[in-house]
Amino acid sequence: ALPQSPQSLMSEIAEIYRSCKKKKDINWFTEWMCRPVAAVLVFVLRRTRVTPNQVSFLSFLIACAAGALFALKTGHSWLIAAALVNHISFIFDCADGMLARCKNIASHLGHLLDFLMDELKAMLIFGCVTIRMWRVTGDEHYLLIGLGFLFALATGLTLTSFMRRPEYSGQTPTKDGQPAVITKRGGPIGAVLTLLEHAARSVVHYPQYIWILAIVDRIDIYFWAYGAVNVLYIGRAGLAIAWRLGRFRS
């Protein structure tokens, strides 16, 4: 067979992007900056024996490399390198689901594995950044605060897993998992709450902004913002669960 022209290659990659990305993505950066690159990976892997689950595991291993750089190397250039490796891990994370949809083998179990890998990577990267903050500043308070934030993160992930259960949510899981949508509320107060939730999601859901903070050498902003949002989330989710399941019944 004759090799494809560059125009034909780009056209096929663009079609993979359009047909295999999520209908509603978690944020604009994921949809427009990461998934186009992930589409190239899917193009390369689509006719191989590589499975989406293997891509999920590879994404985790790449995140482990990023975590090691965050924790063990303290120079600014190493911080940028760690953020870059972390970003590559996220691109692979985007590719696993796209590859599943491309091969028409998407499953709820695959989505659960993807969510599990995301949970592990979130705790890993934050823990490694905590170690970096302590090593750079010499302030042991970062370790204590970081442990508290890690507990909040782990608790928040547990609450999310519970609230996504069909027994609680009343929604039947789909092959791609729950849609990344924030329900709009009515009135000015509802609009403010929706805006705040969008902002909070931008902080904690796949925080690609890490590479920007790495460039300006302010990874401490990620440490405080990510930790604080997780503390607020467990308060909100915990109250919602308590209100629904802990009320007196007549």
PDB file of N, CA and C in Angstrom, residues 79-153:
ATOM      1  N   LEU A  79      11.992  20.934  38.317  1.00  0.00           N
ATOM      2  CA  LEU A  79      10.562  21.155  38.551  1.00  0.00           C
ATOM      3  C   LEU A  79       9.813  21.235  37.223  1.00  0.00           C
ATOM      4  N   ILE A  80      10.377  21.938  36.272  1.00  0.00           N
ATOM      5  CA  ILE A  80       9.764  22.037  34.951  1.00  0.00           C
ATOM      6  C   ILE A  80       9.720  20.662  34.284  1.00  0.00           C
ATOM      7  N   ALA A  81      10.811  19.894  34.424  1.00  0.00           N
ATOM      8  CA  ALA A  81      10.851  18.553  33.847  1.00  0.00           C
ATOM      9  C   ALA A  81       9.780  17.663  34.473  1.00  0.00           C
ATOM     10  N   ALA A  82       9.623  17.758  35.789  1.00  0.00           N
ATOM     11  CA  ALA A  82       8.606  16.951  36.474  1.00  0.00           C
ATOM     12  C   ALA A  82       7.206  17.304  35.977  1.00  0.00           C
ATOM     13  N   ALA A  83       6.940  18.598  35.823  1.00  0.00           N
ATOM     14  CA  ALA A  83       5.630  19.031  35.332  1.00  0.00           C
ATOM     15  C   ALA A  83       5.395  18.544  33.906  1.00  0.00           C
ATOM     16  N   LEU A  84       6.445  18.542  33.082  1.00  0.00           N
ATOM     17  CA  LEU A  84       6.317  18.064  31.708  1.00  0.00           C
ATOM     18  C   LEU A  84       5.993  16.571  31.681  1.00  0.00           C
ATOM     19  N   VAL A  85       6.702  15.784  32.481  1.00  0.00           N
ATOM     20  CA  VAL A  85       6.437  14.342  32.536  1.00  0.00           C
ATOM     21  C   VAL A  85       5.020  14.093  33.061  1.00  0.00           C
ATOM     22  N   ASN A  86       4.601  14.870  34.045  1.00  0.00           N
ATOM     23  CA  ASN A  86       3.242  14.756  34.569  1.00  0.00           C
ATOM     24  C   ASN A  86       2.210  15.055  33.493  1.00  0.00           C
ATOM     25  N   HIS A  87       2.510  16.052  32.658  1.00  0.00           N
ATOM     26  CA  HIS A  87       1.601  16.408  31.571  1.00  0.00           C
ATOM     27  C   HIS A  87       1.522  15.280  30.544  1.00  0.00           C
ATOM     28  N   ILE A  88       2.638  14.637  30.251  1.00  0.00           N
ATOM     29  CA  ILE A  88       2.642  13.503  29.331  1.00  0.00           C
ATOM     30  C   ILE A  88       1.776  12.374  29.887  1.00  0.00           C
ATOM     31  N   SER A  89       1.873  12.159  31.201  1.00  0.00           N
ATOM     32  CA  SER A  89       1.035  11.147  31.842  1.00  0.00           C
ATOM     33  C   SER A  89      -0.435  11.457  31.623  1.00  0.00           C
ATOM     34  N   PHE A  90      -0.801  12.727  31.709  1.00  0.00           N
ATOM     35  CA  PHE A  90      -2.202  13.102  31.523  1.00  0.00           C
ATOM     36  C   PHE A  90      -2.657  12.882  30.082  1.00  0.00           C
ATOM     37  N   ILE A  91      -1.776  13.131  29.122  1.00  0.00           N
ATOM     38  CA  ILE A  91      -2.128  12.881  27.720  1.00  0.00           C
ATOM     39  C   ILE A  91      -2.419  11.398  27.497  1.00  0.00           C
ATOM     40  N   PHE A  92      -1.610  10.530  28.104  1.00  0.00           N
ATOM     41  CA  PHE A  92      -1.875   9.094  28.015  1.00  0.00           C
ATOM     42  C   PHE A  92      -3.181   8.754  28.712  1.00  0.00           C
ATOM     43  N   ASP A  93      -3.493   9.473  29.791  1.00  0.00           N
ATOM     44  CA  ASP A  93      -4.749   9.266  30.498  1.00  0.00           C
ATOM     45  C   ASP A  93      -5.933   9.615  29.607  1.00  0.00           C
ATOM     46  N   CYS A  94      -5.783  10.632  28.775  1.00  0.00           N
ATOM     47  CA  CYS A  94      -6.830  10.985  27.814  1.00  0.00           C
ATOM     48  C   CYS A  94      -6.944   9.923  26.721  1.00  0.00           C
ATOM     49  N   ALA A  95      -5.812   9.323  26.364  1.00  0.00           N
ATOM     50  CA  ALA A  95      -5.776   8.400  25.232  1.00  0.00           C
ATOM     51  C   ALA A  95      -6.449   7.068  25.535  1.00  0.00           C
ATOM     52  N   ASP A  96      -6.437   6.635  26.803  1.00  0.00           N
ATOM     53  CA  ASP A  96      -6.973   5.291  27.082  1.00  0.00           C
ATOM     54  C   ASP A  96      -8.454   5.176  26.733  1.00  0.00           C
ATOM     55  N   GLY A  97      -9.246   6.149  27.179  1.00  0.00           N
ATOM     56  CA  GLY A  97     -10.667   6.117  26.859  1.00  0.00           C
ATOM     57  C   GLY A  97     -10.934   6.318  25.378  1.00  0.00           C
ATOM     58  N   MET A  98     -10.153   7.187  24.743  1.00  0.00           N
ATOM     59  CA  MET A  98     -10.321   7.414  23.308  1.00  0.00           C
ATOM     60  C   MET A  98      -9.998   6.155  22.515  1.00  0.00           C
ATOM     61  N   LEU A  99      -8.953   5.429  22.953  1.00  0.00           N
ATOM     62  CA  LEU A  99      -8.601   4.186  22.285  1.00  0.00           C
ATOM     63  C   LEU A  99      -9.712   3.145  22.459  1.00  0.00           C
ATOM     64  N   ALA A 100     -10.312   3.107  23.646  1.00  0.00           N
ATOM     65  CA  ALA A 100     -11.417   2.171  23.891  1.00  0.00           C
ATOM     66  C   ALA A 100     -12.591   2.477  22.972  1.00  0.00           C
ATOM     67  N   ARG A 101     -12.902   3.758  22.807  1.00  0.00           N
ATOM     68  CA  ARG A 101     -14.010   4.122  21.925  1.00  0.00           C
ATOM     69  C   ARG A 101     -13.657   3.871  20.462  1.00  0.00           C
ATOM     70  N   CYS A 102     -12.384   4.103  20.115  1.00  0.00           N
ATOM     71  CA  CYS A 102     -11.943   3.861  18.740  1.00  0.00           C
ATOM     72  C   CYS A 102     -12.059   2.383  18.385  1.00  0.00           C
ATOM     73  N   LYS A 103     -11.697   1.504  19.319  1.00  0.00           N
ATOM     74  CA  LYS A 103     -11.766   0.059  19.085  1.00  0.00           C
ATOM     75  C   LYS A 103     -13.138  -0.520  19.426  1.00  0.00           C
ATOM     76  N   ASN A 104     -14.038   0.357  19.883  1.00  0.00           N
ATOM     77  CA  ASN A 104     -15.396  -0.060  20.252  1.00  0.00           C
ATOM     78  C   ASN A 104     -15.381  -1.133  21.340  1.00  0.00           C
ATOM     79  N   ILE A 105     -14.525  -0.943  22.334  1.00  0.00           N
ATOM     80  CA  ILE A 105     -14.448  -1.887  23.449  1.00  0.00           C
ATOM     81  C   ILE A 105     -14.580  -1.163  24.788  1.00  0.00           C
ATOM     82  N   ALA A 106     -15.176   0.030  24.779  1.00  0.00           N
ATOM     83  CA  ALA A 106     -15.364   0.775  26.028  1.00  0.00           C
ATOM     84  C   ALA A 106     -16.253  -0.030  26.977  1.00  0.00           C
ATOM     85  N   SER A 107     -15.914  -0.006  28.259  1.00  0.00           N
ATOM     86  CA  SER A 107     -16.685  -0.753  29.248  1.00  0.00           C
ATOM     87  C   SER A 107     -16.707   0.006  30.569  1.00  0.00           C
ATOM     88  N   HIS A 108     -17.694  -0.324  31.388  1.00  0.00           N
ATOM     89  CA  HIS A 108     -17.776   0.305  32.709  1.00  0.00           C
ATOM     90  C   HIS A 108     -16.589  -0.102  33.566  1.00  0.00           C
ATOM     91  N   LEU A 109     -16.140  -1.354  33.435  1.00  0.00           N
ATOM     92  CA  LEU A 109     -14.983  -1.808  34.201  1.00  0.00           C
ATOM     93  C   LEU A 109     -13.731  -1.022  33.799  1.00  0.00           C
ATOM     94  N   GLY A 110     -13.578  -0.767  32.506  1.00  0.00           N
ATOM     95  CA  GLY A 110     -12.443   0.039  32.050  1.00  0.00           C
ATOM     96  C   GLY A 110     -12.496   1.448  32.611  1.00  0.00           C
ATOM     97  N   HIS A 111     -13.697   2.015  32.687  1.00  0.00           N
ATOM     98  CA  HIS A 111     -13.853   3.343  33.277  1.00  0.00           C
ATOM     99  C   HIS A 111     -13.474   3.334  34.752  1.00  0.00           C
ATOM    100  N   LEU A 112     -13.874   2.277  35.453  1.00  0.00           N
ATOM    101  CA  LEU A 112     -13.522   2.177  36.870  1.00  0.00           C
ATOM    102  C   LEU A 112     -12.008   2.085  37.054  1.00  0.00           C
ATOM    103  N   LEU A 113     -11.346   1.328  36.169  1.00  0.00           N
ATOM    104  CA  LEU A 113      -9.888   1.245  36.244  1.00  0.00           C
ATOM    105  C   LEU A 113      -9.262   2.615  36.002  1.00  0.00           C
ATOM    106  N   ASP A 114      -9.781   3.339  35.025  1.00  0.00           N
ATOM    107  CA  ASP A 114      -9.271   4.679  34.719  1.00  0.00           C
ATOM    108  C   ASP A 114      -9.439   5.597  35.924  1.00  0.00           C
ATOM    109  N   PHE A 115     -10.601   5.530  36.574  1.00  0.00           N
ATOM    110  CA  PHE A 115     -10.846   6.356  37.758  1.00  0.00           C
ATOM    111  C   PHE A 115      -9.908   5.970  38.894  1.00  0.00           C
ATOM    112  N   LEU A 116      -9.672   4.654  39.054  1.00  0.00           N
ATOM    113  CA  LEU A 116      -8.744   4.190  40.080  1.00  0.00           C
ATOM    114  C   LEU A 116      -7.341   4.740  39.833  1.00  0.00           C
ATOM    115  N   MET A 117      -6.868   4.665  38.591  1.00  0.00           N
ATOM    116  CA  MET A 117      -5.544   5.188  38.266  1.00  0.00           C
ATOM    117  C   MET A 117      -5.475   6.693  38.533  1.00  0.00           C
ATOM    118  N   ASP A 118      -6.562   7.400  38.216  1.00  0.00           N
ATOM    119  CA  ASP A 118      -6.606   8.846  38.469  1.00  0.00           C
ATOM    120  C   ASP A 118      -6.489   9.138  39.962  1.00  0.00           C
ATOM    121  N   GLU A 119      -7.188   8.333  40.789  1.00  0.00           N
ATOM    122  CA  GLU A 119      -7.112   8.520  42.239  1.00  0.00           C
ATOM    123  C   GLU A 119      -5.687   8.331  42.744  1.00  0.00           C
ATOM    124  N   LEU A 120      -5.062   7.249  42.290  1.00  0.00           N
ATOM    125  CA  LEU A 120      -3.704   6.952  42.730  1.00  0.00           C
ATOM    126  C   LEU A 120      -2.730   8.045  42.296  1.00  0.00           C
ATOM    127  N   LYS A 121      -2.877   8.509  41.062  1.00  0.00           N
ATOM    128  CA  LYS A 121      -1.977   9.554  40.561  1.00  0.00           C
ATOM    129  C   LYS A 121      -2.174  10.865  41.318  1.00  0.00           C
ATOM    130  N   ALA A 122      -3.428  11.194  41.633  1.00  0.00           N
ATOM    131  CA  ALA A 122      -3.691  12.434  42.368  1.00  0.00           C
ATOM    132  C   ALA A 122      -2.999  12.433  43.714  1.00  0.00           C
ATOM    133  N   MET A 123      -3.113  11.311  44.450  1.00  0.00           N
ATOM    134  CA  MET A 123      -2.471  11.224  45.767  1.00  0.00           C
ATOM    135  C   MET A 123      -0.958  11.177  45.641  1.00  0.00           C
ATOM    136  N   LEU A 124      -0.465  10.461  44.625  1.00  0.00           N
ATOM    137  CA  LEU A 124       0.972  10.346  44.415  1.00  0.00           C
ATOM    138  C   LEU A 124       1.610  11.712  44.146  1.00  0.00           C
ATOM    139  N   ILE A 125       1.048  12.450  43.180  1.00  0.00           N
ATOM    140  CA  ILE A 125       1.643  13.736  42.796  1.00  0.00           C
ATOM    141  C   ILE A 125       1.567  14.726  43.944  1.00  0.00           C
ATOM    142  N   PHE A 126       0.435  14.775  44.633  1.00  0.00           N
ATOM    143  CA  PHE A 126       0.342  15.733  45.737  1.00  0.00           C
ATOM    144  C   PHE A 126       1.311  15.368  46.853  1.00  0.00           C
ATOM    145  N   GLY A 127       1.421  14.078  47.166  1.00  0.00           N
ATOM    146  CA  GLY A 127       2.359  13.660  48.200  1.00  0.00           C
ATOM    147  C   GLY A 127       3.795  14.003  47.836  1.00  0.00           C
ATOM    148  N   CYS A 128       4.158  13.820  46.576  1.00  0.00           N
ATOM    149  CA  CYS A 128       5.526  14.119  46.141  1.00  0.00           C
ATOM    150  C   CYS A 128       5.799  15.622  46.137  1.00  0.00           C
ATOM    151  N   VAL A 129       4.789  16.415  45.770  1.00  0.00           N
ATOM    152  CA  VAL A 129       4.957  17.870  45.835  1.00  0.00           C
ATOM    153  C   VAL A 129       5.109  18.311  47.293  1.00  0.00           C
ATOM    154  N   THR A 130       4.390  17.661  48.209  1.00  0.00           N
ATOM    155  CA  THR A 130       4.539  17.958  49.641  1.00  0.00           C
ATOM    156  C   THR A 130       5.980  17.726  50.088  1.00  0.00           C
ATOM    157  N   ILE A 131       6.559  16.605  49.668  1.00  0.00           N
ATOM    158  CA  ILE A 131       7.953  16.311  50.017  1.00  0.00           C
ATOM    159  C   ILE A 131       8.870  17.381  49.438  1.00  0.00           C
ATOM    160  N   ARG A 132       8.580  17.797  48.210  1.00  0.00           N
ATOM    161  CA  ARG A 132       9.403  18.837  47.588  1.00  0.00           C
ATOM    162  C   ARG A 132       9.342  20.134  48.389  1.00  0.00           C
ATOM    163  N   MET A 133       8.132  20.532  48.805  1.00  0.00           N
ATOM    164  CA  MET A 133       7.987  21.767  49.565  1.00  0.00           C
ATOM    165  C   MET A 133       8.816  21.719  50.842  1.00  0.00           C
ATOM    166  N   TRP A 134       8.814  20.574  51.512  1.00  0.00           N
ATOM    167  CA  TRP A 134       9.603  20.421  52.732  1.00  0.00           C
ATOM    168  C   TRP A 134      11.096  20.474  52.424  1.00  0.00           C
ATOM    169  N   ARG A 135      11.533  19.794  51.375  1.00  0.00           N
ATOM    170  CA  ARG A 135      12.959  19.756  51.062  1.00  0.00           C
ATOM    171  C   ARG A 135      13.479  21.132  50.617  1.00  0.00           C
ATOM    172  N   VAL A 136      12.657  21.871  49.886  1.00  0.00           N
ATOM    173  CA  VAL A 136      13.088  23.179  49.393  1.00  0.00           C
ATOM    174  C   VAL A 136      13.141  24.203  50.519  1.00  0.00           C
ATOM    175  N   THR A 137      12.129  24.179  51.398  1.00  0.00           N
ATOM    176  CA  THR A 137      12.034  25.206  52.439  1.00  0.00           C
ATOM    177  C   THR A 137      12.673  24.776  53.756  1.00  0.00           C
ATOM    178  N   GLY A 138      12.769  23.465  53.989  1.00  0.00           N
ATOM    179  CA  GLY A 138      13.250  22.986  55.286  1.00  0.00           C
ATOM    180  C   GLY A 138      12.218  23.116  56.385  1.00  0.00           C
ATOM    181  N   ASP A 139      10.993  23.508  56.041  1.00  0.00           N
ATOM    182  CA  ASP A 139       9.939  23.724  57.026  1.00  0.00           C
ATOM    183  C   ASP A 139       9.139  22.431  57.189  1.00  0.00           C
ATOM    184  N   GLU A 140       9.224  21.820  58.372  1.00  0.00           N
ATOM    185  CA  GLU A 140       8.533  20.556  58.615  1.00  0.00           C
ATOM    186  C   GLU A 140       7.019  20.722  58.668  1.00  0.00           C
ATOM    187  N   HIS A 141       6.543  21.954  58.816  1.00  0.00           N
ATOM    188  CA  HIS A 141       5.099  22.164  58.837  1.00  0.00           C
ATOM    189  C   HIS A 141       4.450  21.730  57.521  1.00  0.00           C
ATOM    190  N   TYR A 142       5.208  21.808  56.423  1.00  0.00           N
ATOM    191  CA  TYR A 142       4.661  21.363  55.146  1.00  0.00           C
ATOM    192  C   TYR A 142       4.304  19.879  55.189  1.00  0.00           C
ATOM    193  N   LEU A 143       5.095  19.080  55.908  1.00  0.00           N
ATOM    194  CA  LEU A 143       4.794  17.657  56.015  1.00  0.00           C
ATOM    195  C   LEU A 143       3.505  17.426  56.796  1.00  0.00           C
ATOM    196  N   LEU A 144       3.325  18.168  57.882  1.00  0.00           N
ATOM    197  CA  LEU A 144       2.119  18.010  58.687  1.00  0.00           C
ATOM    198  C   LEU A 144       0.885  18.491  57.930  1.00  0.00           C
ATOM    199  N   ILE A 145       0.991  19.659  57.312  1.00  0.00           N
ATOM    200  CA  ILE A 145      -0.146  20.187  56.550  1.00  0.00           C
ATOM    201  C   ILE A 145      -0.426  19.300  55.354  1.00  0.00           C
ATOM    202  N   GLY A 146       0.645  18.832  54.702  1.00  0.00           N
ATOM    203  CA  GLY A 146       0.472  17.958  53.553  1.00  0.00           C
ATOM    204  C   GLY A 146      -0.234  16.661  53.915  1.00  0.00           C
ATOM    205  N   LEU A 147       0.071  16.099  55.092  1.00  0.00           N
ATOM    206  CA  LEU A 147      -0.624  14.899  55.550  1.00  0.00           C
ATOM    207  C   LEU A 147      -2.118  15.176  55.727  1.00  0.00           C
ATOM    208  N   GLY A 148      -2.435  16.342  56.282  1.00  0.00           N
ATOM    209  CA  GLY A 148      -3.834  16.714  56.437  1.00  0.00           C
ATOM    210  C   GLY A 148      -4.534  16.869  55.105  1.00  0.00           C
ATOM    211  N   PHE A 149      -3.866  17.531  54.170  1.00  0.00           N
ATOM    212  CA  PHE A 149      -4.446  17.699  52.837  1.00  0.00           C
ATOM    213  C   PHE A 149      -4.600  16.354  52.127  1.00  0.00           C
ATOM    214  N   LEU A 150      -3.620  15.458  52.305  1.00  0.00           N
ATOM    215  CA  LEU A 150      -3.717  14.128  51.697  1.00  0.00           C
ATOM    216  C   LEU A 150      -4.902  13.356  52.268  1.00  0.00           C
ATOM    217  N   PHE A 151      -5.140  13.501  53.578  1.00  0.00           N
ATOM    218  CA  PHE A 151      -6.316  12.861  54.177  1.00  0.00           C
ATOM    219  C   PHE A 151      -7.590  13.423  53.558  1.00  0.00           C
ATOM    220  N   ALA A 152      -7.628  14.754  53.363  1.00  0.00           N
ATOM    221  CA  ALA A 152      -8.797  15.374  52.739  1.00  0.00           C
ATOM    222  C   ALA A 152      -8.979  14.866  51.312  1.00  0.00           C
ATOM    223  N   LEU A 153      -7.871  14.730  50.584  1.00  0.00           N
ATOM    224  CA  LEU A 153      -7.942  14.234  49.211  1.00  0.00           C
ATOM    225  C   LEU A 153      -8.462  12.803  49.178  1.00  0.00           C
TER     226      LEU A 153
END
